[in-house]
Amino acid sequence: MTETREQGAATEPHPLTQYLQRLTQRVRAYDRRHPLPWDVLVTAFFVIASLTDAAGGWRTTAANDQVAEWLVFLMSVGLSVPVLWRRRHPLAALAVMTAANVVSNWTGAWLQSALIQFVVVFNIALRLPLKTLGWAAAMTTLPMAASIVRYPKGSWDQLIVPQIWSFALVALAGIAVRSRQDYTQALVERARQLEVERDQQAQLSAAAERARIAREMHDIIGHNLSVITGLADGGSYAAKKSPERAAQALEAIGSTSRQALGELRRLLDVLRDDTPTTAAASAELTPQPALTDLAQLLDGVRAAGLPVRSTVKGHPDALPPGSQLTVYRVVQEALTNTLKHGGPGATATVDISATPDGITVTVTDTGTGTGGTSPSAPGRGLTGMRERTALYDGTLEAGPAPGTTGGWRVRLHLPSPLSKDSGTQ
């Protein structure tokens, strides 16, 4: 722990470094928002420095100290004022400074203000295509050629080589800063893209979760309300002839309602962020319906007035919990649709066959209504069944039952996880 703290303290920037970074960021931000005041300030600095040298200091290094003062003044202005356009038109600014520098070297004034041209060279390397550096190199070297022709004393390489080295160093500095800016911009853009992808992923996850919640609530509420409706209709009919049967129907309605409320509370407890830890833990640990609960589901449907016959072959309870939940929900939805649309006198048959290759479930009714949800007008129930089936690479068929008039059949097949793995290999 101590070593970790020491490493963290060692990597933390010094307060002075942080202050300088913040100050630099503020200056750059101001420069981006208001470039003209900064350009005028920088240009004014170089103009003042150039005119100070033109006041008489230029004679200490000049090859000809008899150059007219008005010409020295014009050359000084020509070598400093173009700095104002160093960012918008750097190549044109360098051309004007080159012309003034050629006159300076040809007349022998050799003004020190010529060094200001490297400020423009830096901006060319920073902002323009790299191929323009060739033109910039030619323009900075041309005045030296004028000096060699006009004042050939001494070695020519004493004038050309330092100029080339100066140009190369300034150009490399501009390229380095440019590469750093491009790299930083790429990082910022990458961070922005990651943020967008994160938000999109969150939206997709939220949409998928909403769809899952809607599917679960549809299965819970739709089925239980259909059962309650059937019980209520049967109870009202039985109340006229047998009050005892009406009381049984009311008890069944209460039991079904309590079961539906319990499932809804469990689902909503999982969704709540502010749920106490014990309640959330109990909600998460509550098992989802499995095939062992299928008998209770069929009893509830029978109590609602729909005769159901079921057959089970093999061992479907050996399926994974997710597959069992899918089978349970498909059977629940199919029987709920029969209760809604089957009409009076409808019956249903549930056949479950589990083999090593998977499980097949067929729910058939003899209703005289519209059957389930017709494929031509798919509802949320059929869509939910298809989505659940697709999660396990299964197939779902829903349509009129063969050989019947008005009957409906839902057939589900889920492959075994072992058979899928062997097929993949």
Tab-separated table of C-alpha atoms in Angstrom:
chain	number	residue	atom	x	y	z
A	1	MET	CA	0.000	0.000	0.000
A	2	THR	CA	2.841	2.374	0.859
A	3	GLU	CA	4.585	1.616	-2.431
A	4	THR	CA	1.385	2.333	-4.348
A	5	ARG	CA	0.964	5.664	-2.590
A	6	GLU	CA	4.575	6.582	-3.318
A	7	GLN	CA	4.115	5.715	-6.992
A	8	GLY	CA	0.930	7.808	-7.141
A	9	ALA	CA	2.675	10.740	-5.480
A	10	ALA	CA	5.603	10.410	-7.866
A	11	THR	CA	3.383	10.523	-10.965
A	12	GLU	CA	1.327	13.491	-9.753
A	13	PRO	CA	2.380	16.687	-11.573
A	14	HIS	CA	4.061	19.446	-9.620
A	15	PRO	CA	1.755	22.372	-8.727
A	16	LEU	CA	3.918	24.742	-10.762
A	17	THR	CA	3.650	22.417	-13.773
A	18	GLN	CA	-0.113	22.271	-13.399
A	19	TYR	CA	-0.288	26.063	-13.192
A	20	LEU	CA	1.804	26.455	-16.348
A	21	GLN	CA	-0.350	23.922	-18.186
A	22	ARG	CA	-3.531	25.733	-17.220
A	23	LEU	CA	-2.010	29.073	-18.218
A	24	THR	CA	-0.927	27.656	-21.577
A	25	GLN	CA	-4.382	26.238	-22.201
A	26	ARG	CA	-5.972	29.591	-21.430
A	27	VAL	CA	-3.618	31.421	-23.800
A	28	ARG	CA	-4.312	28.910	-26.576
A	29	ALA	CA	-8.042	29.120	-25.997
A	30	TYR	CA	-7.926	32.915	-26.188
A	31	ASP	CA	-5.808	32.701	-29.335
A	32	ARG	CA	-8.374	30.400	-30.985
A	33	ARG	CA	-11.261	32.690	-30.077
A	34	HIS	CA	-9.534	36.016	-30.818
A	35	PRO	CA	-6.609	35.478	-33.246
A	36	LEU	CA	-6.378	39.095	-34.472
A	37	PRO	CA	-5.401	40.770	-31.152
A	38	TRP	CA	-2.691	38.179	-30.609
A	39	ASP	CA	-1.372	38.595	-34.165
A	40	VAL	CA	-1.292	42.378	-33.776
A	41	LEU	CA	0.559	42.070	-30.450
A	42	VAL	CA	3.196	39.705	-31.881
A	43	THR	CA	3.632	41.825	-35.011
A	44	ALA	CA	3.990	45.006	-32.933
A	45	PHE	CA	6.765	43.366	-30.920
A	46	PHE	CA	8.776	42.494	-34.032
A	47	VAL	CA	8.139	45.889	-35.671
A	48	ILE	CA	9.440	47.697	-32.581
A	49	ALA	CA	12.493	45.434	-32.412
A	50	SER	CA	13.190	45.923	-36.130
A	51	LEU	CA	12.852	49.719	-35.971
A	52	THR	CA	15.064	49.826	-32.891
A	53	ASP	CA	17.785	48.103	-34.886
A	54	ALA	CA	17.123	50.460	-37.814
A	55	ALA	CA	17.781	53.442	-35.530
A	56	GLY	CA	21.510	52.782	-35.844
A	57	GLY	CA	22.457	49.380	-34.484
A	58	TRP	CA	22.411	47.823	-37.957
A	59	ARG	CA	25.698	49.597	-38.834
A	60	THR	CA	27.689	47.387	-36.428
A	61	THR	CA	27.205	44.335	-38.652
A	62	ALA	CA	26.633	45.953	-42.057
A	63	ALA	CA	28.930	45.470	-44.994
A	64	ASN	CA	27.979	49.011	-46.133
A	65	ASP	CA	27.048	51.489	-43.416
A	66	GLN	CA	26.218	54.241	-45.915
A	67	VAL	CA	22.798	52.922	-46.902
A	68	ALA	CA	20.109	55.635	-46.832
A	69	GLU	CA	18.121	55.721	-43.629
A	70	TRP	CA	14.759	55.860	-45.436
A	71	LEU	CA	15.679	52.656	-47.276
A	72	VAL	CA	16.713	50.998	-44.025
A	73	PHE	CA	13.361	52.032	-42.542
A	74	LEU	CA	11.420	50.557	-45.495
A	75	MET	CA	13.433	47.329	-45.366
A	76	SER	CA	12.822	47.030	-41.614
A	77	VAL	CA	9.089	47.476	-42.118
A	78	GLY	CA	9.130	44.938	-44.963
A	79	LEU	CA	10.904	42.410	-42.744
A	80	SER	CA	8.563	42.780	-39.744
A	81	VAL	CA	5.032	43.837	-40.771
A	82	PRO	CA	4.329	40.646	-42.836
A	83	VAL	CA	4.375	38.710	-39.555
A	84	LEU	CA	0.755	39.859	-39.207
A	85	TRP	CA	-0.243	37.443	-42.009
A	86	ARG	CA	1.968	34.558	-40.916
A	87	ARG	CA	-1.042	32.314	-40.191
A	88	ARG	CA	-3.491	33.231	-42.936
A	89	HIS	CA	-1.004	33.712	-45.831
A	90	PRO	CA	2.427	32.538	-44.622
A	91	LEU	CA	3.898	31.877	-48.079
A	92	ALA	CA	2.939	35.360	-49.355
A	93	ALA	CA	4.291	36.930	-46.165
A	94	LEU	CA	7.600	35.108	-46.645
A	95	ALA	CA	7.768	36.313	-50.269
A	96	VAL	CA	7.458	39.965	-49.149
A	97	MET	CA	10.118	39.440	-46.481
A	98	THR	CA	12.386	37.733	-49.038
A	99	ALA	CA	12.167	40.757	-51.333
A	100	ALA	CA	13.099	43.102	-48.467
A	101	ASN	CA	15.928	40.764	-47.430
A	102	VAL	CA	17.309	40.617	-50.972
A	103	VAL	CA	17.487	44.428	-51.009
A	104	SER	CA	19.109	44.398	-47.552
A	105	ASN	CA	21.820	41.948	-48.608
A	106	TRP	CA	22.384	43.579	-52.007
A	107	THR	CA	22.849	47.029	-50.489
A	108	GLY	CA	25.098	45.619	-47.754
A	109	ALA	CA	22.856	46.701	-44.862
A	110	TRP	CA	22.557	43.111	-43.673
A	111	LEU	CA	19.740	43.926	-41.280
A	112	GLN	CA	19.331	41.585	-38.309
A	113	SER	CA	15.573	41.852	-38.847
A	114	ALA	CA	16.014	39.197	-41.540
A	115	LEU	CA	15.952	36.608	-38.754
A	116	ILE	CA	12.222	37.352	-38.300
A	117	GLN	CA	11.545	35.403	-41.494
A	118	PHE	CA	12.083	32.166	-39.551
A	119	VAL	CA	8.896	32.939	-37.596
A	120	VAL	CA	7.029	32.685	-40.879
A	121	VAL	CA	8.995	29.542	-41.842
A	122	PHE	CA	7.810	27.936	-38.605
A	123	ASN	CA	4.182	28.712	-39.498
A	124	ILE	CA	4.651	27.299	-43.007
A	125	ALA	CA	5.916	24.003	-41.551
A	126	LEU	CA	3.065	24.085	-39.033
A	127	ARG	CA	0.116	24.802	-41.354
A	128	LEU	CA	0.906	24.277	-45.048
A	129	PRO	CA	1.627	21.055	-46.954
A	130	LEU	CA	5.193	19.877	-46.466
A	131	LYS	CA	5.989	20.301	-50.158
A	132	THR	CA	5.818	24.078	-49.695
A	133	LEU	CA	8.927	23.880	-47.499
A	134	GLY	CA	10.962	23.563	-50.698
A	135	TRP	CA	9.736	26.959	-51.876
A	136	ALA	CA	10.347	28.391	-48.431
A	137	ALA	CA	13.919	27.039	-48.438
A	138	ALA	CA	14.567	28.640	-51.840
A	139	MET	CA	13.200	32.016	-50.694
A	140	THR	CA	15.310	32.069	-47.513
A	141	THR	CA	18.443	31.086	-49.415
A	142	LEU	CA	18.038	33.593	-52.283
A	143	PRO	CA	19.126	36.655	-50.221
A	144	MET	CA	22.339	34.842	-49.291
A	145	ALA	CA	23.081	34.368	-52.982
A	146	ALA	CA	22.664	38.120	-53.432
A	147	SER	CA	25.259	38.711	-50.686
A	148	ILE	CA	27.734	36.308	-52.311
A	149	VAL	CA	27.381	38.022	-55.693
A	150	ARG	CA	27.520	41.580	-54.305
A	151	TYR	CA	30.153	41.017	-51.579
A	152	PRO	CA	32.169	37.941	-52.568
A	153	LYS	CA	34.779	38.318	-49.823
A	154	GLY	CA	35.173	35.326	-47.502
A	155	SER	CA	33.913	31.800	-48.026
A	156	TRP	CA	30.421	31.364	-49.487
A	157	ASP	CA	29.710	28.433	-47.208
A	158	GLN	CA	30.002	30.773	-44.208
A	159	LEU	CA	26.807	32.452	-45.428
A	160	ILE	CA	24.880	29.549	-46.981
A	161	VAL	CA	25.498	26.717	-44.471
A	162	PRO	CA	24.324	28.598	-41.339
A	163	GLN	CA	21.227	29.715	-43.243
A	164	ILE	CA	20.432	26.146	-44.271
A	165	TRP	CA	20.973	24.846	-40.733
A	166	SER	CA	18.751	27.551	-39.287
A	167	PHE	CA	16.024	26.806	-41.790
A	168	ALA	CA	16.226	23.047	-41.114
A	169	LEU	CA	16.001	23.458	-37.336
A	170	VAL	CA	13.030	25.835	-37.543
A	171	ALA	CA	11.252	23.605	-40.082
A	172	LEU	CA	11.798	20.508	-37.896
A	173	ALA	CA	10.422	22.391	-34.885
A	174	GLY	CA	7.302	23.310	-36.847
A	175	ILE	CA	6.860	19.724	-38.055
A	176	ALA	CA	7.283	18.412	-34.496
A	177	VAL	CA	4.635	20.784	-33.126
A	178	ARG	CA	2.351	19.918	-36.028
A	179	SER	CA	2.730	16.183	-35.390
A	180	ARG	CA	1.997	16.735	-31.714
A	181	GLN	CA	-1.154	18.703	-32.534
A	182	ASP	CA	-2.329	16.063	-35.008
A	183	TYR	CA	-1.722	13.330	-32.437
A	184	THR	CA	-3.610	15.244	-29.742
A	185	GLN	CA	-6.461	15.945	-32.131
A	186	ALA	CA	-6.599	12.253	-33.051
A	187	LEU	CA	-6.781	11.324	-29.361
A	188	VAL	CA	-9.565	13.842	-28.778
A	189	GLU	CA	-11.485	12.547	-31.790
A	190	ARG	CA	-10.976	8.970	-30.639
A	191	ALA	CA	-12.243	9.869	-27.174
A	192	ARG	CA	-15.271	11.542	-28.733
A	193	GLN	CA	-15.982	8.475	-30.855
A	194	LEU	CA	-15.648	6.208	-27.833
A	195	GLU	CA	-18.045	8.441	-25.930
A	196	VAL	CA	-20.541	8.284	-28.788
A	197	GLU	CA	-20.142	4.500	-29.024
A	198	ARG	CA	-20.603	4.224	-25.262
A	199	ASP	CA	-23.806	6.269	-25.407
A	200	GLN	CA	-25.072	4.234	-28.356
A	201	GLN	CA	-24.261	0.997	-26.557
A	202	ALA	CA	-26.085	2.255	-23.478
A	203	GLN	CA	-29.110	3.154	-25.609
A	204	LEU	CA	-29.071	-0.273	-27.278
A	205	SER	CA	-28.772	-1.988	-23.909
A	206	ALA	CA	-31.623	0.117	-22.538
A	207	ALA	CA	-33.770	-0.704	-25.576
A	208	ALA	CA	-33.027	-4.421	-25.225
A	209	GLU	CA	-33.825	-4.274	-21.524
A	210	ARG	CA	-37.085	-2.442	-22.207
A	211	ALA	CA	-38.017	-5.094	-24.761
A	212	ARG	CA	-37.217	-7.860	-22.273
A	213	ILE	CA	-39.254	-6.152	-19.549
A	214	ALA	CA	-42.172	-5.597	-21.925
A	215	ARG	CA	-42.028	-9.260	-22.944
A	216	GLU	CA	-41.991	-10.454	-19.334
A	217	MET	CA	-44.812	-8.125	-18.282
A	218	HIS	CA	-46.872	-9.150	-21.293
A	219	ASP	CA	-46.442	-12.816	-20.417
A	220	ILE	CA	-47.275	-12.252	-16.752
A	221	ILE	CA	-50.146	-9.802	-17.070
A	222	GLY	CA	-51.640	-11.166	-20.289
A	223	HIS	CA	-51.820	-14.743	-19.121
A	224	ASN	CA	-53.105	-14.032	-15.622
A	225	LEU	CA	-55.706	-11.534	-16.815
A	226	SER	CA	-56.942	-14.048	-19.370
A	227	VAL	CA	-57.255	-16.682	-16.646
A	228	ILE	CA	-59.022	-14.203	-14.359
A	229	THR	CA	-61.402	-13.254	-17.170
A	230	GLY	CA	-62.246	-16.898	-17.809
A	231	LEU	CA	-62.799	-17.542	-14.122
A	232	ALA	CA	-64.994	-14.465	-13.778
A	233	ASP	CA	-67.136	-15.461	-16.777
A	234	GLY	CA	-67.475	-18.992	-15.482
A	235	GLY	CA	-68.242	-17.760	-11.966
A	236	SER	CA	-70.992	-15.431	-13.151
A	237	TYR	CA	-72.558	-18.287	-15.126
A	238	ALA	CA	-72.252	-20.724	-12.197
A	239	ALA	CA	-73.681	-18.231	-9.688
A	240	LYS	CA	-77.115	-18.645	-11.219
A	241	LYS	CA	-77.187	-22.417	-10.655
A	242	SER	CA	-74.517	-23.305	-8.066
A	243	PRO	CA	-73.335	-20.677	-5.553
A	244	GLU	CA	-70.617	-23.098	-4.408
A	245	ARG	CA	-69.038	-23.115	-7.879
A	246	ALA	CA	-69.148	-19.318	-7.873
A	247	ALA	CA	-67.273	-19.220	-4.560
A	248	GLN	CA	-64.634	-21.577	-5.984
A	249	ALA	CA	-64.245	-19.288	-8.983
A	250	LEU	CA	-63.768	-16.287	-6.718
A	251	GLU	CA	-61.121	-18.150	-4.709
A	252	ALA	CA	-59.325	-19.051	-7.936
A	253	ILE	CA	-59.480	-15.432	-9.078
A	254	GLY	CA	-57.930	-14.294	-5.802
A	255	SER	CA	-55.181	-16.914	-6.008
A	256	THR	CA	-54.367	-16.024	-9.615
A	257	SER	CA	-54.349	-12.297	-8.821
A	258	ARG	CA	-51.983	-12.777	-5.894
A	259	GLN	CA	-49.676	-14.875	-8.063
A	260	ALA	CA	-49.638	-12.190	-10.767
A	261	LEU	CA	-48.948	-9.449	-8.203
A	262	GLY	CA	-46.090	-11.487	-6.741
A	263	GLU	CA	-44.437	-11.940	-10.132
A	264	LEU	CA	-44.857	-8.236	-10.934
A	265	ARG	CA	-43.334	-7.200	-7.607
A	266	ARG	CA	-40.370	-9.475	-8.240
A	267	LEU	CA	-39.869	-7.986	-11.706
A	268	LEU	CA	-40.203	-4.400	-10.490
A	269	ASP	CA	-37.892	-4.992	-7.518
A	270	VAL	CA	-35.135	-5.951	-9.930
A	271	LEU	CA	-35.668	-2.699	-11.870
A	272	ARG	CA	-35.597	-0.370	-8.874
A	273	ASP	CA	-32.253	1.293	-8.162
A	274	ASP	CA	-33.173	2.331	-4.639
A	275	THR	CA	-34.346	-1.105	-3.515
A	276	PRO	CA	-32.800	-2.212	-0.209
A	277	THR	CA	-30.084	-4.803	-0.518
A	278	THR	CA	-32.111	-7.630	1.047
A	279	ALA	CA	-35.123	-7.036	-1.194
A	280	ALA	CA	-32.992	-6.789	-4.345
A	281	ALA	CA	-31.063	-9.904	-3.404
A	282	SER	CA	-34.260	-11.875	-2.767
A	283	ALA	CA	-35.698	-10.620	-6.078
A	284	GLU	CA	-32.601	-11.686	-7.993
A	285	LEU	CA	-32.521	-15.073	-6.241
A	286	THR	CA	-36.192	-15.810	-6.969
A	287	PRO	CA	-36.155	-18.493	-9.710
A	288	GLN	CA	-37.829	-17.935	-13.046
A	289	PRO	CA	-40.620	-20.335	-14.048
A	290	ALA	CA	-39.373	-23.724	-15.245
A	291	LEU	CA	-40.972	-26.852	-16.690
A	292	THR	CA	-41.624	-28.098	-13.175
A	293	ASP	CA	-44.109	-25.224	-12.865
A	294	LEU	CA	-45.932	-26.255	-16.027
A	295	ALA	CA	-48.460	-28.390	-14.125
A	296	GLN	CA	-49.479	-25.382	-12.023
A	297	LEU	CA	-49.877	-23.340	-15.227
A	298	LEU	CA	-52.120	-25.988	-16.791
A	299	ASP	CA	-54.223	-26.249	-13.632
A	300	GLY	CA	-54.817	-22.505	-13.718
A	301	VAL	CA	-55.873	-22.667	-17.364
A	302	ARG	CA	-58.223	-25.576	-16.656
A	303	ALA	CA	-59.707	-23.645	-13.746
A	304	ALA	CA	-60.373	-20.771	-16.158
A	305	GLY	CA	-62.547	-23.081	-18.247
A	306	LEU	CA	-60.197	-24.386	-20.950
A	307	PRO	CA	-59.796	-28.176	-20.976
A	308	VAL	CA	-56.120	-28.978	-21.538
A	309	ARG	CA	-54.557	-32.374	-22.169
A	310	SER	CA	-50.789	-32.719	-21.909
A	311	THR	CA	-48.240	-35.395	-22.754
A	312	VAL	CA	-44.535	-35.365	-21.882
A	313	LYS	CA	-41.905	-37.641	-23.426
A	314	GLY	CA	-38.295	-37.806	-22.325
A	315	HIS	CA	-36.737	-35.591	-19.654
A	316	PRO	CA	-37.342	-31.936	-20.535
A	317	ASP	CA	-36.420	-30.854	-17.001
A	318	ALA	CA	-32.768	-31.561	-17.910
A	319	LEU	CA	-32.712	-28.508	-20.186
A	320	PRO	CA	-30.830	-25.346	-19.146
A	321	PRO	CA	-32.942	-22.851	-17.153
A	322	GLY	CA	-33.095	-20.387	-20.049
A	323	SER	CA	-34.496	-22.999	-22.433
A	324	GLN	CA	-37.026	-24.136	-19.831
A	325	LEU	CA	-38.196	-20.554	-19.371
A	326	THR	CA	-38.637	-20.190	-23.134
A	327	VAL	CA	-40.726	-23.374	-23.325
A	328	TYR	CA	-42.799	-22.266	-20.356
A	329	ARG	CA	-43.489	-18.808	-21.807
A	330	VAL	CA	-44.382	-20.173	-25.256
A	331	VAL	CA	-46.858	-22.652	-23.774
A	332	GLN	CA	-48.245	-19.903	-21.535
A	333	GLU	CA	-48.700	-17.520	-24.461
A	334	ALA	CA	-50.272	-20.160	-26.701
A	335	LEU	CA	-52.810	-21.142	-24.042
A	336	THR	CA	-53.509	-17.493	-23.254
A	337	ASN	CA	-54.313	-16.856	-26.925
A	338	THR	CA	-56.638	-19.868	-26.892
A	339	LEU	CA	-58.420	-18.458	-23.853
A	340	LYS	CA	-58.799	-15.107	-25.623
A	341	HIS	CA	-59.679	-16.213	-29.132
A	342	GLY	CA	-60.615	-19.885	-29.024
A	343	GLY	CA	-64.273	-19.300	-28.378
A	344	PRO	CA	-66.681	-21.440	-26.370
A	345	GLY	CA	-66.092	-25.151	-26.276
A	346	ALA	CA	-62.427	-24.915	-27.261
A	347	THR	CA	-59.929	-27.478	-26.014
A	348	ALA	CA	-56.152	-27.533	-26.100
A	349	THR	CA	-53.416	-30.145	-26.261
A	350	VAL	CA	-49.812	-29.643	-25.121
A	351	ASP	CA	-47.290	-32.216	-26.385
A	352	ILE	CA	-43.689	-32.032	-25.141
A	353	SER	CA	-41.003	-34.311	-26.538
A	354	ALA	CA	-37.399	-34.145	-25.292
A	355	THR	CA	-34.674	-35.994	-27.228
A	356	PRO	CA	-30.867	-35.781	-27.287
A	357	ASP	CA	-31.213	-33.450	-30.278
A	358	GLY	CA	-33.442	-30.950	-28.457
A	359	ILE	CA	-37.004	-30.379	-27.351
A	360	THR	CA	-40.159	-30.003	-29.416
A	361	VAL	CA	-43.345	-28.476	-28.022
A	362	THR	CA	-46.669	-28.465	-29.878
A	363	VAL	CA	-49.710	-26.598	-28.574
A	364	THR	CA	-52.873	-27.259	-30.558
A	365	ASP	CA	-56.395	-26.001	-29.911
A	366	THR	CA	-59.800	-26.731	-31.412
A	367	GLY	CA	-61.072	-23.190	-31.153
A	368	THR	CA	-63.579	-21.726	-33.542
A	369	GLY	CA	-62.366	-18.129	-33.188
A	370	THR	CA	-59.263	-16.528	-34.726
A	371	GLY	CA	-56.956	-18.953	-33.004
A	372	GLY	CA	-53.864	-17.260	-31.687
A	373	THR	CA	-52.279	-14.197	-33.134
A	374	SER	CA	-52.359	-14.564	-36.881
A	375	PRO	CA	-49.112	-14.191	-38.777
A	376	SER	CA	-50.681	-11.563	-41.024
A	377	ALA	CA	-51.221	-9.315	-38.005
A	378	PRO	CA	-48.479	-10.222	-35.525
A	379	GLY	CA	-49.004	-8.974	-31.992
A	380	ARG	CA	-46.653	-8.545	-29.107
A	381	GLY	CA	-47.263	-12.124	-27.956
A	382	LEU	CA	-46.134	-13.788	-31.175
A	383	THR	CA	-43.216	-11.350	-31.472
A	384	GLY	CA	-42.142	-12.161	-27.933
A	385	MET	CA	-42.305	-15.906	-28.638
A	386	ARG	CA	-40.178	-15.514	-31.757
A	387	GLU	CA	-37.596	-13.377	-29.902
A	388	ARG	CA	-37.305	-15.923	-27.102
A	389	THR	CA	-36.940	-18.723	-29.639
A	390	ALA	CA	-34.254	-16.876	-31.597
A	391	LEU	CA	-32.137	-16.492	-28.446
A	392	TYR	CA	-31.593	-20.272	-28.448
A	393	ASP	CA	-31.355	-20.756	-32.239
A	394	GLY	CA	-34.756	-22.431	-32.264
A	395	THR	CA	-37.666	-22.403	-34.690
A	396	LEU	CA	-41.263	-21.359	-34.070
A	397	GLU	CA	-44.247	-22.066	-36.279
A	398	ALA	CA	-47.681	-20.582	-35.627
A	399	GLY	CA	-50.673	-21.050	-37.878
A	400	PRO	CA	-53.922	-22.918	-38.506
A	401	ALA	CA	-53.861	-26.496	-37.273
A	402	PRO	CA	-53.863	-29.035	-40.127
A	403	GLY	CA	-57.093	-30.967	-40.573
A	404	THR	CA	-59.190	-28.657	-38.373
A	405	THR	CA	-61.609	-25.820	-38.947
A	406	GLY	CA	-60.646	-22.771	-36.925
A	407	GLY	CA	-58.050	-24.585	-34.832
A	408	TRP	CA	-54.597	-23.162	-34.202
A	409	ARG	CA	-51.195	-24.731	-33.698
A	410	VAL	CA	-47.964	-23.399	-32.215
A	411	ARG	CA	-44.892	-25.583	-32.698
A	412	LEU	CA	-41.576	-24.818	-30.986
A	413	HIS	CA	-38.259	-26.600	-31.428
A	414	LEU	CA	-35.121	-25.772	-29.438
A	415	PRO	CA	-31.913	-27.625	-30.339
A	416	SER	CA	-29.869	-29.174	-27.578
A	417	PRO	CA	-26.777	-27.168	-26.541
A	418	LEU	CA	-24.677	-30.304	-27.032
A	419	SER	CA	-25.947	-30.829	-30.574
A	420	LYS	CA	-25.193	-27.160	-31.408
A	421	ASP	CA	-21.645	-27.497	-30.066
A	422	SER	CA	-20.983	-30.652	-32.071
A	423	GLY	CA	-22.400	-29.028	-35.185
A	424	THR	CA	-20.098	-26.040	-34.721
A	425	GLN	CA	-17.052	-28.225	-34.363
